[in-house]
């Protein structure tokens, strides 16, 4: 089972800045150390700081979600390397289910042992996509409240496309 609590993060508004990419844009609008989302992998919580972790994850998250959306069946490998999380996920999916096999090397709170005991994930595909879209919509909301110019806007455009096609409230 996978779930994600995006919470209601505080973020900067009215910031005008030129930034390199989506990761830097997120670090610009989310204050360090304050706001977090919580990923639950087989009932084990994993804290994802918006400023540090989520900003570092988007570069791998967006292509992985595009693959799950774009192919009826497939597989991909995602490696997370953030300030408080190091993990490798092997994801496979079919029209109904996403399966994951994870290796957790480091997790804030020292939960990697428990996570590795519960490293096999089976979750409905719809729920997997809905959970991540909740997070992407929070990111889009924070970015829309600011005036950021991205030198490389590719991931931002791809994230916007995903928020329109993934399940979730309109």
mmCIF file of C-alpha atoms in Angstrom:
data_model
loop_
_atom_site.group_PDB
_atom_site.id
_atom_site.type_symbol
_atom_site.label_atom_id
_atom_site.label_comp_id
_atom_site.label_asym_id
_atom_site.label_seq_id
_atom_site.Cartn_x
_atom_site.Cartn_y
_atom_site.Cartn_z
ATOM 1 C CA UNK A 1 0.000 0.000 0.000
ATOM 2 C CA UNK A 2 1.245 3.461 -0.893
ATOM 3 C CA UNK A 3 -0.273 6.753 0.167
ATOM 4 C CA UNK A 4 0.950 10.295 0.219
ATOM 5 C CA UNK A 5 -0.155 13.090 2.497
ATOM 6 C CA UNK A 6 0.761 16.326 0.752
ATOM 7 C CA UNK A 7 -0.584 18.390 3.690
ATOM 8 C CA UNK A 8 -1.163 22.109 3.245
ATOM 9 C CA UNK A 9 2.356 23.474 2.999
ATOM 10 C CA UNK A 10 3.178 27.112 3.511
ATOM 11 C CA UNK A 11 5.037 28.654 0.613
ATOM 12 C CA UNK A 12 6.320 32.027 -0.478
ATOM 13 C CA UNK A 13 4.100 34.220 -2.621
ATOM 14 C CA UNK A 14 4.910 37.110 -4.913
ATOM 15 C CA UNK A 15 8.546 36.111 -5.424
ATOM 16 C CA UNK A 16 10.013 37.316 -8.708
ATOM 17 C CA UNK A 17 13.167 35.468 -9.687
ATOM 18 C CA UNK A 18 15.071 33.800 -12.462
ATOM 19 C CA UNK A 19 15.932 30.189 -11.655
ATOM 20 C CA UNK A 20 17.637 27.382 -13.521
ATOM 21 C CA UNK A 21 14.987 24.668 -13.370
ATOM 22 C CA UNK A 22 11.994 23.203 -11.559
ATOM 23 C CA UNK A 23 14.087 21.932 -8.644
ATOM 24 C CA UNK A 24 15.493 25.396 -7.982
ATOM 25 C CA UNK A 25 12.034 26.929 -8.374
ATOM 26 C CA UNK A 26 10.704 24.637 -5.640
ATOM 27 C CA UNK A 27 13.619 25.402 -3.340
ATOM 28 C CA UNK A 28 12.869 29.101 -3.913
ATOM 29 C CA UNK A 29 9.205 28.950 -2.896
ATOM 30 C CA UNK A 30 9.290 26.390 -0.067
ATOM 31 C CA UNK A 31 11.122 27.425 3.118
ATOM 32 C CA UNK A 32 13.862 25.058 4.263
ATOM 33 C CA UNK A 33 13.162 22.722 7.159
ATOM 34 C CA UNK A 34 9.531 23.630 7.677
ATOM 35 C CA UNK A 35 7.151 21.941 5.298
ATOM 36 C CA UNK A 36 6.910 18.227 4.510
ATOM 37 C CA UNK A 37 4.789 15.669 2.747
ATOM 38 C CA UNK A 38 4.542 12.137 4.107
ATOM 39 C CA UNK A 39 4.840 9.099 1.903
ATOM 40 C CA UNK A 40 3.557 5.894 3.464
ATOM 41 C CA UNK A 41 5.107 2.723 2.043
ATOM 42 C CA UNK A 42 3.393 -0.366 3.431
ATOM 43 C CA UNK A 43 2.311 1.582 6.522
ATOM 44 C CA UNK A 44 5.760 3.011 7.230
ATOM 45 C CA UNK A 45 5.913 6.835 7.067
ATOM 46 C CA UNK A 46 8.676 8.579 5.153
ATOM 47 C CA UNK A 47 9.061 12.340 5.599
ATOM 48 C CA UNK A 48 9.680 14.275 2.374
ATOM 49 C CA UNK A 49 10.740 17.861 2.953
ATOM 50 C CA UNK A 50 9.391 20.116 0.209
ATOM 51 C CA UNK A 51 12.521 22.290 0.112
ATOM 52 C CA UNK A 52 15.092 19.488 0.089
ATOM 53 C CA UNK A 53 13.565 16.125 -0.806
ATOM 54 C CA UNK A 54 10.644 16.903 -3.098
ATOM 55 C CA UNK A 55 12.671 19.471 -5.039
ATOM 56 C CA UNK A 56 15.368 16.829 -5.619
ATOM 57 C CA UNK A 57 12.868 14.093 -6.501
ATOM 58 C CA UNK A 58 10.875 15.868 -9.232
ATOM 59 C CA UNK A 59 13.501 15.224 -11.890
ATOM 60 C CA UNK A 60 13.007 11.467 -11.500
ATOM 61 C CA UNK A 61 9.379 11.471 -10.382
ATOM 62 C CA UNK A 62 7.939 13.194 -13.438
ATOM 63 C CA UNK A 63 9.430 10.778 -16.028
ATOM 64 C CA UNK A 64 8.370 7.797 -13.888
ATOM 65 C CA UNK A 65 4.780 9.054 -13.671
ATOM 66 C CA UNK A 66 4.765 9.786 -17.408
ATOM 67 C CA UNK A 67 5.772 6.171 -18.018
ATOM 68 C CA UNK A 68 3.042 4.777 -15.740
ATOM 69 C CA UNK A 69 0.450 6.991 -17.447
ATOM 70 C CA UNK A 70 1.688 6.464 -20.995
ATOM 71 C CA UNK A 71 2.070 2.687 -21.086
ATOM 72 C CA UNK A 72 -0.593 0.118 -20.195
ATOM 73 C CA UNK A 73 2.170 -2.166 -18.938
ATOM 74 C CA UNK A 74 5.750 -1.407 -18.167
ATOM 75 C CA UNK A 75 8.553 -1.037 -15.717
ATOM 76 C CA UNK A 76 11.048 1.570 -14.629
ATOM 77 C CA UNK A 77 13.692 2.084 -11.987
ATOM 78 C CA UNK A 78 13.799 5.221 -9.880
ATOM 79 C CA UNK A 79 16.704 6.115 -7.635
ATOM 80 C CA UNK A 80 16.148 8.769 -5.009
ATOM 81 C CA UNK A 81 19.151 10.559 -3.535
ATOM 82 C CA UNK A 82 18.046 13.480 -1.401
ATOM 83 C CA UNK A 83 19.129 15.078 1.845
ATOM 84 C CA UNK A 84 17.088 12.679 3.978
ATOM 85 C CA UNK A 85 16.319 9.753 1.663
ATOM 86 C CA UNK A 86 18.326 7.299 -0.420
ATOM 87 C CA UNK A 87 16.373 4.514 -2.079
ATOM 88 C CA UNK A 88 15.993 2.508 -5.270
ATOM 89 C CA UNK A 89 12.528 1.586 -6.500
ATOM 90 C CA UNK A 90 11.899 -0.973 -9.220
ATOM 91 C CA UNK A 91 8.347 -0.264 -10.377
ATOM 92 C CA UNK A 92 6.218 -2.410 -12.644
ATOM 93 C CA UNK A 93 2.611 -1.900 -13.632
ATOM 94 C CA UNK A 94 -0.328 -3.229 -15.570
ATOM 95 C CA UNK A 95 -3.716 -1.577 -16.139
ATOM 96 C CA UNK A 96 -4.862 -2.252 -12.549
ATOM 97 C CA UNK A 97 -1.812 -2.498 -10.302
ATOM 98 C CA UNK A 98 1.543 -0.899 -9.573
ATOM 99 C CA UNK A 99 4.110 -3.206 -8.009
ATOM 100 C CA UNK A 100 7.260 -1.967 -6.360
ATOM 101 C CA UNK A 101 10.397 -3.567 -5.062
ATOM 102 C CA UNK A 102 12.410 -1.101 -3.018
ATOM 103 C CA UNK A 103 15.836 -0.993 -1.444
ATOM 104 C CA UNK A 104 16.000 1.672 1.221
ATOM 105 C CA UNK A 105 19.587 2.733 1.989
ATOM 106 C CA UNK A 106 18.902 5.729 4.210
ATOM 107 C CA UNK A 107 15.756 7.377 5.557
ATOM 108 C CA UNK A 108 15.354 10.211 8.046
ATOM 109 C CA UNK A 109 14.281 8.642 11.333
ATOM 110 C CA UNK A 110 16.255 5.437 10.675
ATOM 111 C CA UNK A 111 13.272 3.540 9.237
ATOM 112 C CA UNK A 112 15.249 1.835 6.467
ATOM 113 C CA UNK A 113 15.355 -1.523 8.306
ATOM 114 C CA UNK A 114 11.590 -1.630 8.693
ATOM 115 C CA UNK A 115 11.074 -0.374 5.129
ATOM 116 C CA UNK A 116 13.383 -3.076 3.773
ATOM 117 C CA UNK A 117 11.414 -5.720 5.699
ATOM 118 C CA UNK A 118 8.327 -4.412 3.871
ATOM 119 C CA UNK A 119 10.024 -3.655 0.573
ATOM 120 C CA UNK A 120 7.429 -5.220 -1.771
ATOM 121 C CA UNK A 121 4.544 -2.923 -2.671
ATOM 122 C CA UNK A 122 1.255 -3.738 -4.412
ATOM 123 C CA UNK A 123 -1.147 -0.858 -4.862
ATOM 124 C CA UNK A 124 -3.962 0.045 -7.246
ATOM 125 C CA UNK A 125 -2.635 1.997 -10.221
ATOM 126 C CA UNK A 126 -5.385 4.618 -9.892
ATOM 127 C CA UNK A 127 -4.495 5.219 -6.229
ATOM 128 C CA UNK A 128 -0.773 5.402 -7.001
ATOM 129 C CA UNK A 129 -1.351 8.092 -9.642
ATOM 130 C CA UNK A 130 -3.893 9.953 -7.500
ATOM 131 C CA UNK A 131 -1.470 10.111 -4.559
ATOM 132 C CA UNK A 132 1.349 11.592 -6.620
ATOM 133 C CA UNK A 133 -0.992 13.993 -8.407
ATOM 134 C CA UNK A 134 -2.044 15.411 -5.039
ATOM 135 C CA UNK A 135 1.593 16.330 -4.448
ATOM 136 C CA UNK A 136 2.096 17.695 -7.978
ATOM 137 C CA UNK A 137 -0.952 19.945 -7.586
ATOM 138 C CA UNK A 138 0.478 21.387 -4.350
ATOM 139 C CA UNK A 139 3.710 22.139 -6.208
ATOM 140 C CA UNK A 140 1.817 23.765 -9.069
ATOM 141 C CA UNK A 141 -0.204 25.882 -6.623
ATOM 142 C CA UNK A 142 2.958 27.149 -4.927
ATOM 143 C CA UNK A 143 4.638 27.970 -8.234
ATOM 144 C CA UNK A 144 1.548 29.749 -9.576
ATOM 145 C CA UNK A 145 1.626 32.133 -6.582
ATOM 146 C CA UNK A 146 5.016 33.427 -7.719
ATOM 147 C CA UNK A 147 6.660 34.930 -10.783
ATOM 148 C CA UNK A 148 9.523 32.625 -11.577
ATOM 149 C CA UNK A 149 11.307 32.472 -14.891
ATOM 150 C CA UNK A 150 12.883 29.074 -15.490
ATOM 151 C CA UNK A 151 15.890 28.830 -17.807
ATOM 152 C CA UNK A 152 14.851 25.199 -18.435
ATOM 153 C CA UNK A 153 11.044 25.010 -18.145
ATOM 154 C CA UNK A 154 10.728 21.486 -19.607
ATOM 155 C CA UNK A 155 9.940 19.677 -16.333
ATOM 156 C CA UNK A 156 7.518 22.420 -15.306
ATOM 157 C CA UNK A 157 5.547 21.976 -18.543
ATOM 158 C CA UNK A 158 5.601 18.202 -18.164
ATOM 159 C CA UNK A 159 4.425 18.502 -14.544
ATOM 160 C CA UNK A 160 1.573 20.767 -15.667
ATOM 161 C CA UNK A 161 0.576 18.224 -18.317
ATOM 162 C CA UNK A 162 0.558 15.467 -15.698
ATOM 163 C CA UNK A 163 -1.650 17.420 -13.295
ATOM 164 C CA UNK A 164 -4.221 17.717 -16.098
ATOM 165 C CA UNK A 165 -4.254 14.036 -17.064
ATOM 166 C CA UNK A 166 -3.701 12.245 -13.744
ATOM 167 C CA UNK A 167 -6.710 11.385 -11.600
ATOM 168 C CA UNK A 168 -7.801 13.959 -9.072
ATOM 169 C CA UNK A 169 -10.145 16.876 -8.556
ATOM 170 C CA UNK A 170 -10.424 19.307 -11.453
#
